[in-house]
Short mmCIF file of C-alpha atoms and ligand atoms in Angstrom, two decimals:
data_model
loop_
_atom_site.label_atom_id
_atom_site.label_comp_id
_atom_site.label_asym_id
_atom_site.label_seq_id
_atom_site.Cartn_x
_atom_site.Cartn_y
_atom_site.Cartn_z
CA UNK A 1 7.22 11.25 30.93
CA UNK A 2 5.56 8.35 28.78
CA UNK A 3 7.42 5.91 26.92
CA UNK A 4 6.57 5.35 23.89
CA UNK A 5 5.76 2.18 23.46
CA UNK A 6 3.12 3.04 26.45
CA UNK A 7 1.82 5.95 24.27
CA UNK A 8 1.58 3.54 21.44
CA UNK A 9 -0.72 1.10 23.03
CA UNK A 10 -3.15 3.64 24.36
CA UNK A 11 -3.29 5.13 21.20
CA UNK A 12 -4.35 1.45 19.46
CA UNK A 13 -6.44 0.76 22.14
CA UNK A 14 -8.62 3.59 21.47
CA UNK A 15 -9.37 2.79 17.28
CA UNK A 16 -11.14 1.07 15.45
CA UNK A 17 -11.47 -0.40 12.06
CA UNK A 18 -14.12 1.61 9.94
CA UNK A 19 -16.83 -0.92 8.32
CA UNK A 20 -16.38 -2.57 4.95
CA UNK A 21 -17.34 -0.74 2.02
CA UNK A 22 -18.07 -2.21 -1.53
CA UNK A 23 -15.96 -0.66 -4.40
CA UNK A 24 -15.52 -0.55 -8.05
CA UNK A 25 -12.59 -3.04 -8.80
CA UNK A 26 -9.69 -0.48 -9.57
CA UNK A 27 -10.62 2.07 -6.53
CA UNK A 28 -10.28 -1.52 -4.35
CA UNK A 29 -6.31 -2.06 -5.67
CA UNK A 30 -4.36 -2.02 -2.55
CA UNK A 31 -6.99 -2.61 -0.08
CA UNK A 32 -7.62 -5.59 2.20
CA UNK A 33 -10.50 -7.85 0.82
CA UNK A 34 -12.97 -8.18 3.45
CA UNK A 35 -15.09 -10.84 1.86
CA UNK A 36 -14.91 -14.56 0.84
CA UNK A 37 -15.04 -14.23 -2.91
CA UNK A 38 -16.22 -17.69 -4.39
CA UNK A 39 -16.66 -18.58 -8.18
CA UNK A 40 -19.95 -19.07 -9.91
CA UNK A 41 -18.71 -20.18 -12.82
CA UNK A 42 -15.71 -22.26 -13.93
CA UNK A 43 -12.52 -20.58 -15.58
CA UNK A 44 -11.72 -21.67 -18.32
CA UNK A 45 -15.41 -21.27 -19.31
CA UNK A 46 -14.54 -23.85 -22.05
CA UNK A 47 -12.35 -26.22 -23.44
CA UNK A 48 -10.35 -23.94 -25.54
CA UNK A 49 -6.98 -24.43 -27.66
CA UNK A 50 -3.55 -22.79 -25.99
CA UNK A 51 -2.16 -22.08 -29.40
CA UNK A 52 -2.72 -21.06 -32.83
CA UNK A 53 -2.85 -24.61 -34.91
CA UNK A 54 -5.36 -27.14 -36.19
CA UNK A 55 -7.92 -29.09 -33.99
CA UNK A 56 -7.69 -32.77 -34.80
CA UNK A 57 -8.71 -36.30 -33.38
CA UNK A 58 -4.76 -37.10 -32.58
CA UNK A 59 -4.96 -40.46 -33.55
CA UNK A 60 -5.01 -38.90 -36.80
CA UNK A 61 -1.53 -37.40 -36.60
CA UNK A 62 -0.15 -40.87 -35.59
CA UNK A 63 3.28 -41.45 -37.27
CA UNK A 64 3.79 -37.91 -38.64
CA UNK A 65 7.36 -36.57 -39.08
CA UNK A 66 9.12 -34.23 -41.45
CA UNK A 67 9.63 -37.62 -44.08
CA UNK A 68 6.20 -38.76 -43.61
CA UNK A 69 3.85 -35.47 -42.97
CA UNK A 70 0.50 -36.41 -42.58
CA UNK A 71 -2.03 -34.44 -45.06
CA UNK A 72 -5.40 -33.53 -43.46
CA UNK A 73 -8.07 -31.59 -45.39
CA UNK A 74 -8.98 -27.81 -43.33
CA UNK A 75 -12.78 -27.34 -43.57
CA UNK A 76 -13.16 -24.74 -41.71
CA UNK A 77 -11.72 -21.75 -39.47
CA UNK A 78 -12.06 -21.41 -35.44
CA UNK A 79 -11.94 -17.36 -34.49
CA UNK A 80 -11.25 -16.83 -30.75
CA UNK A 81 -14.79 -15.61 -29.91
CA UNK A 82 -16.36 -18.33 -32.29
CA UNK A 83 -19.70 -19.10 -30.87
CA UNK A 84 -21.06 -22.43 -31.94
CA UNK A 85 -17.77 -24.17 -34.07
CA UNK A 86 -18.79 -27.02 -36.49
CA UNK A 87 -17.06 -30.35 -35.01
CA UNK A 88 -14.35 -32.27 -36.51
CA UNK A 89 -14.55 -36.24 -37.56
CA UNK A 90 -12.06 -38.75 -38.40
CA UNK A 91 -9.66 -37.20 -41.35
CA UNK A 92 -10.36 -33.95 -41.35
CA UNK A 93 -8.80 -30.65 -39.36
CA UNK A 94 -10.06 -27.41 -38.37
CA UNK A 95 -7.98 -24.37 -38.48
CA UNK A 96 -8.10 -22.81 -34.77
CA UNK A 97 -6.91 -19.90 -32.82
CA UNK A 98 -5.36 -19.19 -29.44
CA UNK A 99 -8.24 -19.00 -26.63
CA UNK A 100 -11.45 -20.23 -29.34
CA UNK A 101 -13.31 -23.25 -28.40
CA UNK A 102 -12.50 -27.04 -29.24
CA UNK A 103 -14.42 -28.65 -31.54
CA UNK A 104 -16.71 -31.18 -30.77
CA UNK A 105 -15.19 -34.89 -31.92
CA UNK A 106 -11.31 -33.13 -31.81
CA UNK A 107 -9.11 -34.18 -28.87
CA UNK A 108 -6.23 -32.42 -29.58
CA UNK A 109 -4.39 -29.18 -31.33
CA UNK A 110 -1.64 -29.20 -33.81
CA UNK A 111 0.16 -26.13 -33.50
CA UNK A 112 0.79 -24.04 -36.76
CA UNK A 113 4.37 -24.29 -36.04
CA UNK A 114 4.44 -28.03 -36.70
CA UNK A 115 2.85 -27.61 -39.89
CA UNK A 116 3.32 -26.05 -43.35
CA UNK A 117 0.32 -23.23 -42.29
CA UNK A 118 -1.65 -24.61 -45.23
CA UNK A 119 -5.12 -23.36 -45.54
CA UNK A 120 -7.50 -25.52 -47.65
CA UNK A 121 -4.91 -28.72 -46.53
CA UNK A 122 -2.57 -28.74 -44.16
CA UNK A 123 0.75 -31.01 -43.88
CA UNK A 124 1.65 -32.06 -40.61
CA UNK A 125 4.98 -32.99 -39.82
CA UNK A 126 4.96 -34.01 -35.91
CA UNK A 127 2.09 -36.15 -34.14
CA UNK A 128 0.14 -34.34 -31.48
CA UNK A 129 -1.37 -36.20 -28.55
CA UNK A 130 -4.79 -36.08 -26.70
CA UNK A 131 -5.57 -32.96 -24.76
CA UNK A 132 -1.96 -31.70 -25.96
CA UNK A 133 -2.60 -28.00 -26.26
CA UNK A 134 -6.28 -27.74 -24.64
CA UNK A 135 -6.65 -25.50 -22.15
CA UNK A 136 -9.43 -27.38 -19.82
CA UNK A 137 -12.95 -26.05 -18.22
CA UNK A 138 -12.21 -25.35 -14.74
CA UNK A 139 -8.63 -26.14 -14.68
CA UNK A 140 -7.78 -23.15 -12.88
CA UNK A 141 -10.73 -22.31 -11.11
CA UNK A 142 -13.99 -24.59 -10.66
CA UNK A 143 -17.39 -23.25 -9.84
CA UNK A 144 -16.97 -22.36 -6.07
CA UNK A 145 -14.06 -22.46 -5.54
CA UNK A 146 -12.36 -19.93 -3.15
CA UNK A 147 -10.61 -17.22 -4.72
CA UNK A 148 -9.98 -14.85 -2.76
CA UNK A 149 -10.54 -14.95 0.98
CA UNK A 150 -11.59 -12.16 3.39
CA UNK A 151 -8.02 -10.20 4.58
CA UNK A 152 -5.90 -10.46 1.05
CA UNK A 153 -4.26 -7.40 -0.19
CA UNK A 154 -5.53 -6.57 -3.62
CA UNK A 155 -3.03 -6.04 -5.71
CA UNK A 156 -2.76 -6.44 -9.44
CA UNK A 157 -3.44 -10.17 -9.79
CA UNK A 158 -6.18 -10.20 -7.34
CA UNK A 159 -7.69 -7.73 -9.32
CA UNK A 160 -7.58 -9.65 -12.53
CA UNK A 161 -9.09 -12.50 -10.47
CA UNK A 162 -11.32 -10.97 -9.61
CA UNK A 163 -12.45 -9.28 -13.23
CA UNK A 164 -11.72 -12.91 -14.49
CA UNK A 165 -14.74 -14.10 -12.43
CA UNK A 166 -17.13 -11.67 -13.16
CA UNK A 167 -16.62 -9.58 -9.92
CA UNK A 168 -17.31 -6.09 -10.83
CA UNK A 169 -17.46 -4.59 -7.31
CA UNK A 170 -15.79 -5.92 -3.98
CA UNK A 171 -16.10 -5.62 -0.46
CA UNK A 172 -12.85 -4.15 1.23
CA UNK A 173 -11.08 -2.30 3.90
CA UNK A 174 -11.80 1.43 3.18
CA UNK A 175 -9.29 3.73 3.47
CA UNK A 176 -9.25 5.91 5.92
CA UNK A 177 -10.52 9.75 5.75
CA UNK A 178 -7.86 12.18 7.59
CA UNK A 179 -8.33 15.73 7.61
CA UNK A 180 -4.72 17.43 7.99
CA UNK A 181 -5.11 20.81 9.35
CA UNK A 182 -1.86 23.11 10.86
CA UNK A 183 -2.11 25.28 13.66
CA UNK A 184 -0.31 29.15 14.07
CA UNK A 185 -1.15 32.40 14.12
CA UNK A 186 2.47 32.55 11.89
CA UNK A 187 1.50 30.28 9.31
CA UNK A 188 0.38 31.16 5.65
CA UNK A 189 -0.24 29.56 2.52
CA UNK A 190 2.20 28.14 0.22
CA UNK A 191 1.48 30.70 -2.79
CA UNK A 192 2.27 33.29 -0.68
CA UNK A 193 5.10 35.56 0.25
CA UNK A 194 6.23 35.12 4.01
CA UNK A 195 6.89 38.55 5.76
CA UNK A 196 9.39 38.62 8.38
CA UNK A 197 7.86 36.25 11.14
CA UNK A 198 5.34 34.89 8.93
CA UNK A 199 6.55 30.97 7.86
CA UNK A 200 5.00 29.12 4.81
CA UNK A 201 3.03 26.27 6.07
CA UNK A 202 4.48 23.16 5.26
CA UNK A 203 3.16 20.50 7.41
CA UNK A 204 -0.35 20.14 5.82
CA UNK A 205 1.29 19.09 2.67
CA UNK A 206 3.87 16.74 4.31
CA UNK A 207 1.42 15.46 6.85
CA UNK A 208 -1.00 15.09 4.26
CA UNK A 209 1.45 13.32 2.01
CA UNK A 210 2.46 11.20 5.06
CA UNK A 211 -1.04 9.70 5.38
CA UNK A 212 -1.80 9.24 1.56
CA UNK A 213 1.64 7.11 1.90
CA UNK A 214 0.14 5.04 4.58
CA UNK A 215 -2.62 4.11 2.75
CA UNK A 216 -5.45 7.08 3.78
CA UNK A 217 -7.45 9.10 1.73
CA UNK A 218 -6.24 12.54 3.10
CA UNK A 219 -7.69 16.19 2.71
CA UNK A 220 -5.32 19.13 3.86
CA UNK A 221 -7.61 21.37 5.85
CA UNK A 222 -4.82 24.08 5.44
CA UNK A 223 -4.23 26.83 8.29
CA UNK A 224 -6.08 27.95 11.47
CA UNK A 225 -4.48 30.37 13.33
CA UNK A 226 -3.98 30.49 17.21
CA UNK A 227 -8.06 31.33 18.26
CA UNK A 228 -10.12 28.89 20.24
CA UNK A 229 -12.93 29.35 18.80
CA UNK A 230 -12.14 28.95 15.57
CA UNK A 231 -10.19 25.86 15.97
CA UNK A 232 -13.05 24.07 17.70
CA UNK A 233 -14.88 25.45 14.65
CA UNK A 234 -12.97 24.10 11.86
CA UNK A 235 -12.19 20.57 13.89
CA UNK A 236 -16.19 20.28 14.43
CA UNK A 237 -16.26 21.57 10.48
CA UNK A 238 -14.13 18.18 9.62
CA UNK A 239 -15.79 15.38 11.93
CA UNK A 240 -18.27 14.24 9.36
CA UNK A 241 -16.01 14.38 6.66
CA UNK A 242 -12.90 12.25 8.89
CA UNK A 243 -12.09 9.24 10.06
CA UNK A 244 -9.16 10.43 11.64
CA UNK A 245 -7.96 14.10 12.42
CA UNK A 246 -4.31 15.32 12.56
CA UNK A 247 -3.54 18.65 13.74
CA UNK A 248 0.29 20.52 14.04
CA UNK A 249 1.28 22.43 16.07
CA UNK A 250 0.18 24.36 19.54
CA UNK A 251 0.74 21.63 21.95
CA UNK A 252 4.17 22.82 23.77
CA UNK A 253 3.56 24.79 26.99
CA UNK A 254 3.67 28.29 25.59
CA UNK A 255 0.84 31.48 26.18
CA UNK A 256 -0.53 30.79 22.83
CA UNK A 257 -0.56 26.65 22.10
CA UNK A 258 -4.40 26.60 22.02
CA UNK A 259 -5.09 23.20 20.79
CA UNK A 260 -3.52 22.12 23.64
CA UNK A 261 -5.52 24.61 26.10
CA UNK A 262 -8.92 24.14 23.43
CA UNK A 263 -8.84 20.57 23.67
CA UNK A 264 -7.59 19.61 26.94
CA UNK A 265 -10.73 21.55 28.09
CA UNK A 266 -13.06 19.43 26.22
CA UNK A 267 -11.62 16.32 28.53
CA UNK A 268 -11.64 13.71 25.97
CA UNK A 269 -8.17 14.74 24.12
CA UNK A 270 -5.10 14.01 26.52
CA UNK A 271 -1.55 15.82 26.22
CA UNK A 272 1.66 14.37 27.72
CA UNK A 273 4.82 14.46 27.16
CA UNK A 274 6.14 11.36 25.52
CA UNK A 275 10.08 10.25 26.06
CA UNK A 276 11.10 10.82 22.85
CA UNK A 277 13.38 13.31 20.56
CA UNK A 278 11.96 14.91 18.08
CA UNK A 279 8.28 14.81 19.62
CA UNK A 280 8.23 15.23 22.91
CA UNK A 281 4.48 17.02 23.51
CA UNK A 282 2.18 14.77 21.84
CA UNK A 283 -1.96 14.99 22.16
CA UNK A 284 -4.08 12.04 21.55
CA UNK A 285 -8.10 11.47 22.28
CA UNK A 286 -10.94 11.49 20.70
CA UNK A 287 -13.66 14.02 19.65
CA UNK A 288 -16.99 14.45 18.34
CA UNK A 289 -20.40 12.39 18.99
CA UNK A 290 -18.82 9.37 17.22
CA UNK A 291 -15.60 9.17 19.01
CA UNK A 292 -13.18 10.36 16.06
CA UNK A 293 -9.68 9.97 16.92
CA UNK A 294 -7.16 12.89 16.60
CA UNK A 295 -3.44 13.24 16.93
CA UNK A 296 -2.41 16.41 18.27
CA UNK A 297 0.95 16.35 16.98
CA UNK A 298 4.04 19.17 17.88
CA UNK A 299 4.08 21.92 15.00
CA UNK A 300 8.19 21.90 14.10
CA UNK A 301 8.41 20.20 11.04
CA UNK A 302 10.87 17.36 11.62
CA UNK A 303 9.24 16.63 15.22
CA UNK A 304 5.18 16.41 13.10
CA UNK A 305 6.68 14.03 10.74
CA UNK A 306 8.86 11.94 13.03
CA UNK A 307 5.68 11.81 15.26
CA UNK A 308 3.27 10.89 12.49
CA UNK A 309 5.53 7.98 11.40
CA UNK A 310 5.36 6.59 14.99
CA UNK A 311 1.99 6.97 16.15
CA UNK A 312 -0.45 7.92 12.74
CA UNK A 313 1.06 5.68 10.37
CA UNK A 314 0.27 2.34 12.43
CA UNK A 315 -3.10 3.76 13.41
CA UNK A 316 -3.65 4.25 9.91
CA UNK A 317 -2.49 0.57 9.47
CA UNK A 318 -5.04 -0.42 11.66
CA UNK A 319 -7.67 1.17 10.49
CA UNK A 320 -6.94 -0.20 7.03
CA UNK A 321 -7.81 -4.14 8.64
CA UNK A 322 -3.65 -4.32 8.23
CA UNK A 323 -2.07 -6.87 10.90
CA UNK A 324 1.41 -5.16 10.69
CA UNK A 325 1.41 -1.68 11.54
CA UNK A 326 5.25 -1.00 12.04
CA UNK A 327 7.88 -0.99 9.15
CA UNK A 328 9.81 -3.53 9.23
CA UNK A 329 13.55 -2.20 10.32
CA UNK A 330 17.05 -3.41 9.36
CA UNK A 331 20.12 -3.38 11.56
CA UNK A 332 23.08 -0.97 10.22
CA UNK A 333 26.46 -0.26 11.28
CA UNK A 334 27.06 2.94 12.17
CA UNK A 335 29.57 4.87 10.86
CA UNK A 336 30.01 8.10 13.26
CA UNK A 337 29.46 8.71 16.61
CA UNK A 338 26.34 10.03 17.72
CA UNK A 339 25.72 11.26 21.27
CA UNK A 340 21.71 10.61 22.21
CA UNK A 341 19.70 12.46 25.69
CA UNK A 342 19.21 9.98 28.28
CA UNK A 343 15.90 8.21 29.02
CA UNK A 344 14.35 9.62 25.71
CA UNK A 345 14.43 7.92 22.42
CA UNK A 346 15.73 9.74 20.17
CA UNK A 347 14.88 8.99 16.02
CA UNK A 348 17.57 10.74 14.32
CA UNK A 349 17.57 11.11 10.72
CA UNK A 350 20.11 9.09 8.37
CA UNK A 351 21.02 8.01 5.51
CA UNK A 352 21.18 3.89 5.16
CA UNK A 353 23.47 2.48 3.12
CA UNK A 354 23.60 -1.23 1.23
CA UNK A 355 27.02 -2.50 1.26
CA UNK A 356 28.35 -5.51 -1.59
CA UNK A 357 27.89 -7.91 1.11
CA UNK A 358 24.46 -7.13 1.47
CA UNK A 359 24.76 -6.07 4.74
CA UNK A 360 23.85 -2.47 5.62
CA UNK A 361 25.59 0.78 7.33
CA UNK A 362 24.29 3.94 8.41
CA UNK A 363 25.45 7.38 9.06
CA UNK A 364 23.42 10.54 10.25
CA UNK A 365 22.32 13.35 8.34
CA UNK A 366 22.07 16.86 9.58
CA UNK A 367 21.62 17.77 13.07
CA UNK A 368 19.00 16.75 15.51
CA UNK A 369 17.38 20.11 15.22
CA UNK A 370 13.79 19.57 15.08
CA UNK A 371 13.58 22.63 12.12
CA UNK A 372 15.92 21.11 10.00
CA UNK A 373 13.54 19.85 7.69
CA UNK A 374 16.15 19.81 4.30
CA UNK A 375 18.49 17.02 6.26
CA UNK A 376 14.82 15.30 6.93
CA UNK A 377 14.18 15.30 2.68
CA UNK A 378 17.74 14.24 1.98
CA UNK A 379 17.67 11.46 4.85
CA UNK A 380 16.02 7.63 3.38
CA UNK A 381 15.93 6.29 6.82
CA UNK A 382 15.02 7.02 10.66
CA UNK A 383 18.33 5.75 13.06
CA UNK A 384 16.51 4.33 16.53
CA UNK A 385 18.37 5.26 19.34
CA UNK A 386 16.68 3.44 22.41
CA UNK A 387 15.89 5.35 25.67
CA UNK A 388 18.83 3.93 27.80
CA UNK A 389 21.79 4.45 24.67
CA UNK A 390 23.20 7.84 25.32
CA UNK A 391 26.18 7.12 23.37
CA UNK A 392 26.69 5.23 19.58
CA UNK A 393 30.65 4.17 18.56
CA UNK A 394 32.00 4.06 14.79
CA UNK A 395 31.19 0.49 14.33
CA UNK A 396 28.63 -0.38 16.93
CA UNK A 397 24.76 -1.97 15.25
CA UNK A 398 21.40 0.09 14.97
CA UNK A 399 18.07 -0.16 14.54
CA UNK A 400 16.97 1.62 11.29
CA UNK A 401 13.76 2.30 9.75
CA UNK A 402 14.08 3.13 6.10
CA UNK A 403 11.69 5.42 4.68
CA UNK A 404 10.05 4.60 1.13
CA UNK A 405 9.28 7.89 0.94
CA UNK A 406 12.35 9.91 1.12
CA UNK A 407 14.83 9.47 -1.89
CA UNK A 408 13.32 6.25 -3.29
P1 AMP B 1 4.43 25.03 17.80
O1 AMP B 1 4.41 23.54 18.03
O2 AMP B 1 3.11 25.57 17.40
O3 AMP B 1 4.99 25.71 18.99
O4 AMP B 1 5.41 25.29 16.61
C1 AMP B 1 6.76 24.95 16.71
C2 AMP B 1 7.55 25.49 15.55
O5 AMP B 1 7.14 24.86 14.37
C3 AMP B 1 7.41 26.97 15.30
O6 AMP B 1 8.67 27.48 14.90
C4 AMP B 1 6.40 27.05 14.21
O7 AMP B 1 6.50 28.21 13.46
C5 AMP B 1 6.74 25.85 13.40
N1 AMP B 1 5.55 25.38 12.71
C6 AMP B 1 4.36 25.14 13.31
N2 AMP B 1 3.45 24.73 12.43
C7 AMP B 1 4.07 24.70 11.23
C8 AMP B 1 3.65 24.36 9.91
N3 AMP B 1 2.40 23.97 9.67
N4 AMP B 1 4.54 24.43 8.91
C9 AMP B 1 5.80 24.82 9.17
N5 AMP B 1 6.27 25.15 10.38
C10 AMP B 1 5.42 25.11 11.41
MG1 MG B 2 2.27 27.34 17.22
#
C-alpha cells in the first residue's frame, strides 16, 4: 500500500498550471493576477475637494470664529463632474462639492458645516488652512506606480483598483475546467425513481460541487454505465472541453470496475491502493494527446468526497497558480473514543466545536461507513487520524480539517 503523502506528491508532480488568460474584470474576482498591473495615469486625476464646502485662498478665513465670522461673497457653484471651474481670487469663495475640481488661485476648502450654507454670501465661522480638505493628484497612486503585482488574489478591492485605473480586462489564473462524470451500471439520474437495485447518482453533483468550491469551473458529465467502450467514449468526448477529469466509481477489484480494467489498459492511468480509510483504491494518470490529468476516484459516496478533498482539491489549488494547496487544520480535543485500523489513515467525519476559551474540541459523527453520506452532510469537519494511531482517548489532541462547505 501507498501512503498518502507518497500518492500526493506523484499526483503534483504530474500537473501543471494552465496558461494565463485575460478576463473581463468581474469574471477575474477570486483569481490570482498573473500580471504586473502599473498605472498610466495618476489617481486622484485632480486636485479635488474631500467635502461639500467653499473653495477659498485660506488666508482669507484668517481669524474666523463664531464672534467674528468672516463674510465672503459665492460667485459661483463647483458640480462634481465640473469640467473647466472659473478660479477664485483674493475675497471671494466658490461653492464646491465632494470629489469636483479645485479652483485655480483657491488653496483650501471650507466645509459647509463650518458655515451658515449661504448661497450668494457665505459666513464663515472657523479658519480653514492650506490644502485642508484637498484631496491631491496622485496621492494614492502616481503614474506607474505598481498596483497590483503578478500572484495577488483578486478580491473586491483589487477589483476596484483595478476599475479605478482604467483596467477593463486582466490577465489571471484561469480556473480550471473539470468534467465530473460517475461510473455504474446501477446509477440513474436524480429526477428519477430508483427501482430496487437502481441508486440515484449523487456523486456528480457533490463532486461537481466539490470542485466549484475549490475554485474550478466544473461540468457534471452525469452517468456512464459499466461498458468499456463507452467510457473511453465519453472520457475522449470530455478531453477538449477539461482541464482536469474526475471519474467515481469502478476502481475496487470487482468483475465489473471497468475504469479500472479500461484505463489501466491504456498504461498511462495507474491504480493502487492508497493507506487510507475511506479511499483506499484510488486511480491517477493522465490521458489524451495533451496529457490531461484524471482522478479515478472510489464510487461510495463518503470515500469520492473524502478522496477529492485530499488529492483534487490541492491539484485544483495548483492549477489555480495557488501556493497553498492544503486547508489549513486546527488541533481539537476529542471528546469520545475512537478506535482507527492500523497503518491506514483514517479521515473520520466530525463535528468541531469552538469552546469560550477559544480553543476547540471535536467529537465524531456517524460511523466510519463509507455509505453514510447523511453523517458526511451533518459533519463541518474531517478528524485526521494518522497511520500509526489505532486508538484516540476522551481528552487526547487531533488534527482537524474543518470544512467550509458543510454546515457553514
Ligand atoms: P464502486 O466503487 O463502483 O464499486 O461503487 C461503490 C459503491 O458506491 C456502490 O454501492 C455504488 O452503488 C455506490 N456508488 C457508486 N457510484 C455512485 C454515485 N455516483 N452516486 C452514488 N453512489 C454511488
Ligand atoms: Mg461501480
Amino acid at each position: 500500500m501507498r501512503s498518502v503523502a507518497d500518492q500526493m506528491s506523484r499526483v503534483l508532480a504530474d500537473l501543471r498550471v494552465p496558461e494565463p488568460i485575460e478576463l473581463a474584470l468581474l469574471d477575474a474576482q477570486g483569481l490570482l493576477c498573473a500580471e504586473d498591473v502599473f498605472a498610466v495615469a495618476p489617481l486622484p486625476g485632480f486636485d479635488n475637494s474631500s467635502m461639500d464646502g467653499y473653495a477659498v485662498r485660506a488666508a482669507d478665513t484668517v481669524g474666523a470664529n463664531d464672534d467674528a465670522p468672516v463674510e465672503l461673497p459665492v460667485v459661483g457653484d463647483i458640480p462634481a463632474g465640473s469640467r473647466a471651474p472659473r478660479g477664485v481670487s483674493a475675497g471671494i469663495s466658490l461653492r464646491i462639492m465632494t470629489g469636483a475640481p479645485m479652483p485655480a488661485g483657491a488653496d483650501g476648502v471650507v466645509p459647509v458645516e463650518w458655515t451658515d450654507g449661504g448661497v450668494a454670501r457665505v459666513r464663515i465661522h472657523r479658519a480653514t488652512q492650506q490644502g485642508a480638505f484637498v484631496r491631491r493628484v496622485g496621492e494614492d497612486v502616481q503614474t506607474g506606480d505598481l498596483v497590483i503585482s503578478a500572484g495577488t488574489p483578486l478580491g473586491p478591492a483589487q477589483v476596484g483598483l483595478l476599475a479605478a485605473v482604467g483596467r477593463e480586462r486582466v490577465l489571471v489564473r484561469p480556473r480550471p475546467r473539470v468534467s465530473v462524470l460517475s461510473t455504474g451500471s446501477e446509477l440513474i439520474g436524480v429526477g428519477e425513481r430508483p427501482a430496487i437495485g437502481e441508486i440515484i447518482d449523487s456523486n456528480s453533483y457533490s463532486l461537481a460541487a466539490a470542485a466549484r468550491d475549490a475554485g474550478a469551473e466544473a461540468y457534471r458529465v452525469g452517468v456512464v454505465p459499466d461498458d468499456h467502450a463507452l467510457l473511453v467514449d465519453t472520457l475522449e468526448g470530455q478531453l477538449p472541453r477539461a482541464d482536469l477529469l474526475v471519474t467515481s466509481g469502478g476502481v475496487s477489484a470487482g468483475a465489473f470496475d471497468v475504469v479500472k480494467q479500461a484505463l489501466s489498459e491504456l498504461g498511462t492511468v495507474e491504480f493502487v491502493r492508497v493507506a487510507m480509510q475511506p479511499g483506499m483504491p484510488q486511480g491517477f494518470g493522465t490521458l489524451g494527446p495533451d496529457g490531461t490529468p484524471i482522478f479515478c476516484l472510489p464510487g461510495n459516496p463518503v470515500s469520492a468526497l473524502v478522496s477529492f478533498e485530499v488529492f483534487v482539491r490541492p491539484a485544483i489549488r495548483l492549477m489555480l497558480g495557488k501556493r497553498r494547496l492544503d486547508r489549513r487544520t486546527v488541533l481539537a480535543t476529542m471528546r469520545q473514543r475512537v478506535s482507527s485500523p492500523p497503518g491506514r489513515r483514517q479521515y473520520r467525519r466530525g463535528l468541531l466545536i469552538r469552546e469560550e476559551d477559544g480553543s476547540y474540541s471535536c467529537e465524531p459523527v456517524g460511523g466510519a461507513g463509507s455509505h453514510l453520506l447523511a453523517s458526511l452532510a451533518r459533519a463541518n469537519c474531517l478528524i485526521v487520524i494518522d497511520e500509526e494511531v489505532t486508538e484516540v482517548s476522551e481528552g487526547d489532541q487531533v488534527r482537524v480539517v474543518p470544512l467550509l462547505l458543510a454546515g457553514a
